[in-house]
Short mmCIF file of C-alpha atoms in Angstrom, two decimals:
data_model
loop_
_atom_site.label_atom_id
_atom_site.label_comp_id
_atom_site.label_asym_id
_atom_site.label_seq_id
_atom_site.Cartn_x
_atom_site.Cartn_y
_atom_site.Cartn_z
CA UNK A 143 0.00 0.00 0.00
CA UNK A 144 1.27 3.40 -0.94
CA UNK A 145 0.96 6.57 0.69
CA UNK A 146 -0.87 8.04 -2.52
CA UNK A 147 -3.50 5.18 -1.99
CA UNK A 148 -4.25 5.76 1.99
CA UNK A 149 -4.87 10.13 1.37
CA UNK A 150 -7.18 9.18 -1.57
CA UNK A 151 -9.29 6.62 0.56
CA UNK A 152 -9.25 9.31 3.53
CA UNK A 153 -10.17 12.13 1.12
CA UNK A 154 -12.95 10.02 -0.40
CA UNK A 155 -14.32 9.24 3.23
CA UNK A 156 -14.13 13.12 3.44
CA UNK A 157 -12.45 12.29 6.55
CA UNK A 158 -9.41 14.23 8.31
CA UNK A 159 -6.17 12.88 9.09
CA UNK A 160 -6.88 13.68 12.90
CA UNK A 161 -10.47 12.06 12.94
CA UNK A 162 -9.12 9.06 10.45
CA UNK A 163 -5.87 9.22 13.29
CA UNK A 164 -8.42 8.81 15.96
CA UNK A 165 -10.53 5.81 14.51
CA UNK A 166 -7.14 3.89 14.19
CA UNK A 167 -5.93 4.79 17.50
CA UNK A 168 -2.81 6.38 16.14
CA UNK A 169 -1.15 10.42 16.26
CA UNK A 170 -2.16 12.08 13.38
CA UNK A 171 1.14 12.32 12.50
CA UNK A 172 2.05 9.06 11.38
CA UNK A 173 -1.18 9.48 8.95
CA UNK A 174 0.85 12.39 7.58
CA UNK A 175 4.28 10.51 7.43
CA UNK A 176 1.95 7.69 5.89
CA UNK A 177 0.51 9.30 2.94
CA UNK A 178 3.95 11.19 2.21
CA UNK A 179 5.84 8.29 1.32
CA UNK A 180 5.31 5.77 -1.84
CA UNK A 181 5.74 3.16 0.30
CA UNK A 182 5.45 3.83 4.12
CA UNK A 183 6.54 1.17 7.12
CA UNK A 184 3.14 0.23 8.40
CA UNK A 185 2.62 -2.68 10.69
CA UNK A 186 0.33 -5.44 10.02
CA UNK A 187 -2.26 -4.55 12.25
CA UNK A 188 -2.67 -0.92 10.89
CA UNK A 189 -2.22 -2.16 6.87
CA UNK A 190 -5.33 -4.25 7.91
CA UNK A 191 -7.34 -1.67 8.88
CA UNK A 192 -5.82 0.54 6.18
CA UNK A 193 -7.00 -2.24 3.68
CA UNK A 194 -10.57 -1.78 4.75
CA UNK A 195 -10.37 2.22 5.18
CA UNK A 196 -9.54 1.59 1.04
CA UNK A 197 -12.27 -0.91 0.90
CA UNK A 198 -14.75 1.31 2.06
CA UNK A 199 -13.65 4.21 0.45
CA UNK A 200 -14.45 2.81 -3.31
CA UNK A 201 -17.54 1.94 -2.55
CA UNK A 202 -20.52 4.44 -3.60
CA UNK A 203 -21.86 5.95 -0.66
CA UNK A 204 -18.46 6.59 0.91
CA UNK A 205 -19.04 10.37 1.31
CA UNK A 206 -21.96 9.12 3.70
CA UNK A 207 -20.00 6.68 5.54
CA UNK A 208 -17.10 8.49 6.18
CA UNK A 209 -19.63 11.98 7.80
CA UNK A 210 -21.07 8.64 9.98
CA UNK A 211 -17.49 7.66 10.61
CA UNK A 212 -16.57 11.09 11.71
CA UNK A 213 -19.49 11.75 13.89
CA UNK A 214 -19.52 8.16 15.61
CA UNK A 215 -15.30 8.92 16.26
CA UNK A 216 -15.74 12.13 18.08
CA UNK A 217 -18.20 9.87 20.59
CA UNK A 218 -16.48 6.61 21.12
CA UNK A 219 -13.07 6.14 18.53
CA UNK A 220 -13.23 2.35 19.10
CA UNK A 221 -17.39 2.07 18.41
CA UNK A 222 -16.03 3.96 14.89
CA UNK A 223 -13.49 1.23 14.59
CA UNK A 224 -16.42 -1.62 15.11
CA UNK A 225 -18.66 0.42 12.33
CA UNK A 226 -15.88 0.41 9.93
CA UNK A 227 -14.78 -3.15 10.18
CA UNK A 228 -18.40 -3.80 10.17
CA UNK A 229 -19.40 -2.36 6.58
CA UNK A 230 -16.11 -3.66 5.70
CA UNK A 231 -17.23 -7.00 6.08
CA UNK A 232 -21.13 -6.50 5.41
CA UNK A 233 -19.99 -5.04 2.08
CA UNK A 234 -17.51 -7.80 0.86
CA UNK A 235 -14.55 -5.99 1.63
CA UNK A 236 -12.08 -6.51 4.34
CA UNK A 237 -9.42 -8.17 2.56
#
């Protein structure tokens, strides 16, 4: 995974690099250092998730997930985790 390929996902979620930070329980920071590089050092637990933030992203009512995603993270981070694996999964994605 690229760091081209994790800002487009994010950007189609409409979702910050703080809130998207947030959701995967990581400094918005690294999301920075990760989408500047062509090929960023991410461990396997966050590629997973990273997989499914792309999964999500492509499909057509991302822009709606992602304002859901956003508003369920300001609440509870790990309930926004749970929605996002779950309509990862419900939608065939998840990889």
């Amino acid at each position: 995974m690229n760091g081209r390929t994790i800002e487009r996902a994010r950007r189609r979620l409409g979702l910050s690099k703080s809130s998207l930070g947030r959701i995967l329980g990581i400094n918005p920071s690294t999301i920075y250092r990760w989408e500047a590089k062509r090929k960023p050092a991410i461990d396997p637990f966050h590629e997973k998730l990273l997989m499914m933030v792309v999964d999500v992203a492509a499909l057509p009512r991302a822009t709606d997930l992602g304002m859901e995603l956003e508003r369920v993270a300001a609440e509870d981070p790990l309930r926004a985790l749970y929605y996002l694996l779950g309509v990862a999964l419900d939608d065939g994605g998840g990889s």
